[in-house]
Coordinates of C-alpha atoms in Angstrom, one line a residue:
X1389 CA -22.5 -0.7 13.7
X1390 CA -20.5 1.9 15.7
X1391 CA -22.7 3.3 18.5
X1392 CA -22.5 6.7 20.1
X1393 CA -20.7 5.6 23.2
X1394 CA -18.0 7.8 24.6
X1395 CA -17.9 7.1 28.3
X1396 CA -17.1 4.0 30.3
X1397 CA -20.4 4.5 32.2
X1398 CA -22.2 3.7 29.0
X1399 CA -20.7 0.3 28.8
X1400 CA -22.5 -2.6 30.4
X1401 CA -21.0 -3.7 33.8
X1402 CA -20.5 -7.3 32.4
X1403 CA -18.5 -6.1 29.4
X1404 CA -16.5 -3.6 31.5
X1405 CA -15.6 -6.3 34.1
X1406 CA -14.7 -8.9 31.4
X1407 CA -12.4 -6.6 29.4
X1408 CA -10.8 -5.1 32.5
X1409 CA -9.9 -8.6 33.7
X1410 CA -8.2 -9.3 30.4
X1411 CA -6.1 -6.1 30.8
X1412 CA -7.9 -3.6 28.5
X1413 CA -7.9 0.1 29.4
X1414 CA -11.0 2.1 29.7
X1415 CA -10.2 3.7 26.4
X1416 CA -10.3 0.4 24.6
X1417 CA -13.3 -0.9 26.6
X1418 CA -15.3 2.1 25.3
X1419 CA -14.0 1.7 21.7
X1420 CA -14.6 -2.1 21.6
X1421 CA -18.1 -1.9 23.1
X1422 CA -19.0 0.9 20.7
X1423 CA -18.4 -1.5 17.8
X1424 CA -19.5 -4.9 19.1
X1425 CA -22.0 -4.0 21.9
X1426 CA -23.4 -6.9 23.8
X1427 CA -21.7 -9.4 21.5
X1428 CA -18.3 -8.3 22.8
X1429 CA -17.8 -11.1 25.3
X1430 CA -18.7 -14.0 23.1
X1431 CA -16.7 -12.6 20.2
X1432 CA -13.6 -12.0 22.3
X1433 CA -13.8 -15.4 24.0
X1434 CA -14.0 -17.1 20.6
X1435 CA -11.1 -15.2 19.0
X1436 CA -9.5 -12.2 20.7
X1437 CA -7.1 -11.7 17.7
X1438 CA -10.0 -10.5 15.5
X1439 CA -9.8 -7.2 17.5
X1440 CA -6.5 -6.4 15.7
X1441 CA -8.4 -5.9 12.5
X1442 CA -10.3 -2.9 14.0
X1443 CA -7.7 -1.9 16.6
X1444 CA -4.3 -2.7 15.2
X1445 CA -2.6 -0.3 17.7
X1446 CA -3.4 -2.8 20.5
X1447 CA -0.4 -4.8 19.1
X1448 CA 0.0 -8.5 18.6
X1449 CA 2.1 -9.0 21.7
X1450 CA -0.6 -7.4 23.9
X1451 CA -3.2 -9.5 22.2
X1452 CA -1.1 -12.6 22.7
X1453 CA -1.1 -12.0 26.5
X1454 CA -4.9 -11.6 26.4
X1455 CA -5.3 -14.8 24.5
X1456 CA -3.2 -16.7 27.0
X1457 CA -5.6 -15.5 29.8
X1458 CA -8.4 -17.0 27.7
X1459 CA -6.5 -20.3 27.6
X1460 CA -5.9 -20.1 23.8
X1461 CA -3.0 -22.5 23.0
X1462 CA 0.2 -21.5 21.3
X1463 CA -0.5 -23.6 18.2
X1464 CA -4.2 -22.5 17.8
X1465 CA -5.0 -21.8 14.2
X1466 CA -6.5 -18.5 15.1
X1467 CA -3.2 -17.4 16.8
X1468 CA -1.1 -18.6 13.8
X1469 CA -3.4 -16.8 11.3
X1470 CA -3.2 -13.6 13.3
X1471 CA 0.6 -14.0 13.4
X1472 CA 0.8 -14.5 9.7
X1473 CA -1.3 -11.3 9.1
X1474 CA 0.9 -9.4 11.6
X1475 CA 4.2 -10.4 10.1
X1476 CA 2.9 -9.9 6.5
X1477 CA 1.7 -6.4 7.5
X1478 CA 5.2 -5.6 8.9
X1479 CA 6.6 -6.5 5.5
X1480 CA 4.1 -4.2 3.9
X1481 CA 5.1 -1.3 6.3
X1482 CA 8.7 -1.8 5.1
X1483 CA 7.6 -1.4 1.5
X1484 CA 7.4 -5.0 0.5
X1485 CA 4.3 -6.4 -1.3
X1486 CA 5.3 -10.0 -1.0
X1487 CA 7.7 -12.4 0.7
X1488 CA 9.4 -15.7 0.0
X1489 CA 7.0 -18.4 1.2
X1490 CA 9.8 -20.5 2.8
X1491 CA 11.6 -17.7 4.6
X1492 CA 8.3 -16.1 5.6
X1493 CA 7.1 -19.4 7.2
X1494 CA 10.4 -19.8 9.1
X1495 CA 10.1 -16.2 10.3
X1496 CA 6.5 -16.5 11.5
X1497 CA 7.3 -19.9 13.1
X1498 CA 10.2 -18.3 15.1
X1499 CA 8.0 -15.3 16.0
X1500 CA 5.1 -17.5 17.3
X1501 CA 7.3 -20.4 18.6
X1502 CA 5.5 -22.9 16.3
X1503 CA 6.8 -25.1 13.4
X1504 CA 7.1 -23.6 9.9
X1505 CA 5.0 -26.6 8.8
X1506 CA 2.1 -25.4 10.9
X1507 CA 2.5 -21.9 9.5
X1508 CA 2.5 -23.3 5.9
X1509 CA -0.6 -25.3 6.5
X1510 CA -2.4 -22.2 7.9
X1511 CA -1.3 -20.1 5.0
X1512 CA -2.6 -22.7 2.6
X1513 CA -6.0 -22.6 4.4
X1514 CA -6.0 -18.8 4.3
X1515 CA -5.1 -18.8 0.5
X1516 CA -8.1 -21.2 -0.1
X1517 CA -10.4 -18.7 1.6
X1518 CA -9.0 -15.8 -0.5
X1519 CA -7.3 -13.8 2.2
X1520 CA -3.8 -14.6 1.2
X1521 CA -2.3 -15.2 -2.3
X1522 CA 0.4 -17.7 -3.1
X1523 CA 2.0 -17.3 -6.5
X1524 CA 5.2 -17.9 -8.4
X1525 CA 8.0 -15.3 -9.1
X1526 CA 11.0 -16.7 -11.0
X1527 CA 10.1 -20.2 -9.9
X1528 CA 9.9 -19.3 -6.3
X1529 CA 6.6 -19.5 -4.3
X1530 CA 5.8 -16.1 -2.7
X1531 CA 3.1 -15.0 -0.3
X1532 CA 1.2 -11.7 -0.3
X1533 CA -2.0 -10.1 0.8
X1534 CA -4.6 -10.8 -1.9
X1535 CA -5.6 -7.1 -2.4
X1536 CA -1.9 -6.3 -3.1
X1537 CA -1.7 -9.1 -5.6
X1538 CA -4.8 -7.9 -7.4
X1539 CA -3.6 -4.4 -7.4
X1540 CA -0.2 -5.3 -8.9
X1541 CA -1.9 -7.5 -11.5
X1542 CA -4.1 -4.5 -12.5
X1543 CA -1.2 -2.1 -12.6
X1544 CA 0.8 -4.5 -14.8
X1545 CA -2.2 -4.9 -17.1
X1546 CA -2.7 -1.1 -17.4
X1547 CA 1.0 -0.6 -18.1
X1548 CA 0.9 -3.1 -20.9
X1549 CA -2.1 -1.3 -22.3
X1550 CA -0.4 2.1 -22.1
X1551 CA 2.8 0.8 -23.5
X1552 CA 1.0 -0.7 -26.6
X1553 CA -0.6 2.7 -27.4
X1554 CA 0.5 3.6 -30.9
X1555 CA -1.4 7.0 -31.1
X1556 CA 1.5 9.0 -29.5
X1557 CA 3.4 11.9 -30.8
X1558 CA 6.9 11.0 -31.8
X1559 CA 9.9 13.2 -31.3
X1560 CA 11.3 14.2 -34.6
X1561 CA 15.1 14.5 -35.0
X1562 CA 18.1 13.1 -33.3
X1563 CA 17.7 12.4 -29.5
X1564 CA 21.5 12.7 -28.9
X1565 CA 21.6 16.0 -30.7
X1566 CA 18.8 17.5 -28.6
X1567 CA 20.3 16.1 -25.4
X1568 CA 23.6 17.7 -26.3
X1569 CA 21.8 20.9 -27.0
X1570 CA 20.2 20.8 -23.5
X1571 CA 23.6 20.1 -21.8
X1572 CA 25.1 23.1 -23.7
X1573 CA 22.2 25.4 -22.6
X1574 CA 22.5 24.3 -19.0
X1575 CA 26.3 23.9 -19.0
X1576 CA 26.1 20.5 -17.5
X1577 CA 27.1 16.9 -18.5
X1578 CA 24.5 14.2 -18.1
X1579 CA 25.6 10.8 -16.9
X1580 CA 25.2 7.7 -19.2
X1581 CA 22.2 6.6 -17.0
X1582 CA 20.6 10.0 -17.2
X1583 CA 20.9 10.0 -21.0
X1584 CA 19.5 6.5 -21.1
X1585 CA 16.6 7.5 -18.9
X1586 CA 15.7 10.5 -21.1
X1587 CA 15.9 8.5 -24.3
X1588 CA 13.8 5.7 -22.7
X1589 CA 11.1 8.1 -21.5
X1590 CA 10.8 9.7 -25.0
X1591 CA 11.0 6.6 -27.0
X1592 CA 8.5 4.5 -25.0
X1593 CA 4.8 5.1 -24.2
X1594 CA 5.6 4.2 -20.5
X1595 CA 8.9 4.6 -18.7
X1596 CA 9.7 4.4 -15.0
X1597 CA 12.7 6.3 -13.7
X1598 CA 13.7 5.6 -10.1
X1599 CA 16.6 6.7 -7.8
X1600 CA 17.3 8.1 -4.4
X1601 CA 17.7 11.8 -3.6
X1602 CA 20.5 13.5 -5.6
X1603 CA 20.7 10.9 -8.3
X1604 CA 19.6 13.4 -11.0
X1605 CA 15.9 12.6 -11.6
X1606 CA 14.9 16.3 -11.7
X1607 CA 17.6 17.0 -14.3
X1608 CA 16.3 14.2 -16.4
X1609 CA 12.8 15.7 -16.2
X1610 CA 14.3 19.0 -17.5
X1611 CA 16.0 17.2 -20.3
X1612 CA 12.8 15.4 -21.3
X1613 CA 10.8 18.6 -21.3
X1614 CA 13.5 20.4 -23.4
X1615 CA 13.5 17.6 -26.0
X1616 CA 9.7 17.6 -26.4
X1617 CA 9.5 21.4 -26.6
X1618 CA 12.4 21.5 -29.0
X1619 CA 10.3 19.1 -31.2
X1620 CA 7.4 21.6 -31.1
X1621 CA 5.3 19.8 -28.6
X1622 CA 3.5 21.0 -25.5
X1623 CA 4.3 19.4 -22.2
X1624 CA 2.3 19.0 -19.0
X1625 CA 4.0 17.9 -15.8
X1626 CA 1.8 16.3 -13.2
X1627 CA 2.1 14.5 -9.9
X1628 CA -0.3 12.6 -7.6
X1629 CA -0.3 15.3 -4.9
X1630 CA 0.0 19.0 -4.6
X1631 CA 3.1 18.7 -2.5
X1632 CA 4.8 16.5 -5.1
X1633 CA 3.9 18.9 -7.8
X1634 CA 5.4 21.8 -5.8
X1635 CA 8.6 19.7 -5.4
X1636 CA 8.8 19.1 -9.1
X1637 CA 8.5 22.8 -9.8
X1638 CA 11.2 23.6 -7.3
X1639 CA 13.7 21.1 -8.7
X1640 CA 12.9 21.1 -12.4
X1641 CA 12.0 24.8 -12.8
X1642 CA 8.9 23.9 -14.8
X1643 CA 5.2 24.4 -13.9
X1644 CA 3.6 21.2 -12.5
X1645 CA 0.2 20.4 -11.2
X1646 CA -1.8 17.4 -9.8
X1647 CA -3.2 14.8 -12.2
X1648 CA -6.7 15.7 -10.9
X1649 CA -6.3 19.4 -11.7
X1650 CA -5.0 18.7 -15.2
X1651 CA -7.9 16.4 -16.0
X1652 CA -10.5 18.7 -14.4
X1653 CA -11.8 16.6 -11.5
X1654 CA -15.1 18.1 -10.3
X1655 CA -18.3 17.3 -8.5
X1656 CA -21.4 16.9 -10.7
X1657 CA -24.5 18.0 -8.8
X1658 CA -26.9 16.2 -11.1
X1659 CA -25.1 12.9 -10.9
X1660 CA -24.0 13.4 -7.3
X1661 CA -20.5 12.1 -7.9
X1662 CA -17.0 13.2 -8.9
X1663 CA -16.2 13.3 -12.6
X1664 CA -13.2 14.1 -14.9
X1665 CA -13.9 16.8 -17.5
X1666 CA -11.1 15.4 -19.7
X1667 CA -10.4 12.0 -20.9

């Protein structure tokens, strides 16, 4: 429980002295005591690395220095586990949801100055406890945070469900003809990949179009909208955020809104929770 503690004078002298000796600033002494109170000393002595869960900005290197002052050995399982979490988090910050188990173990071993075998043993223990997931991708063992693994499995399941939906309107007529008509109206030529993206989006219940800035995604959106409207259908463009919706409008020249706005997300006083007014 977080206490209403905002000043160093509110921290007990024992905790203040203990944390100062380890190198913590008054800022973190107040923050740590507000969360752990009188249990601070025993918890930190047992495993200082656990503080990184609530205070990641302290940084692993700083926590390593503190752990050395507490005589925690370089190959202590608590240190290796914290190093695994730290390196895996750095992968996530770079946009990766998993890493090759072998290369990851080597990287963590070099980072912590321990053997990759020690890292692998610790990862196996963490996987057994459910914190880390080990799985296979193309016959290669990979490692990831369990919540990311579950999230990707759920996304994959939902995409399969959406893609198997047969109750969808179908575009009537020739795709190529409507795309050519769009190109003539805009006086542009779509690349082969842009044409393929448009056809894929229209011909499938789910289609994912990716590409960096300037690769023509917005033009593809325009082409898709044109083909649907030319087939007598109504089109709604949506995005996860208002900023993204505004960007779509600026680049595609079509009205866009957030998913929540389209589906009528609102607060129900009687039920005391948020609901969607549309399915």
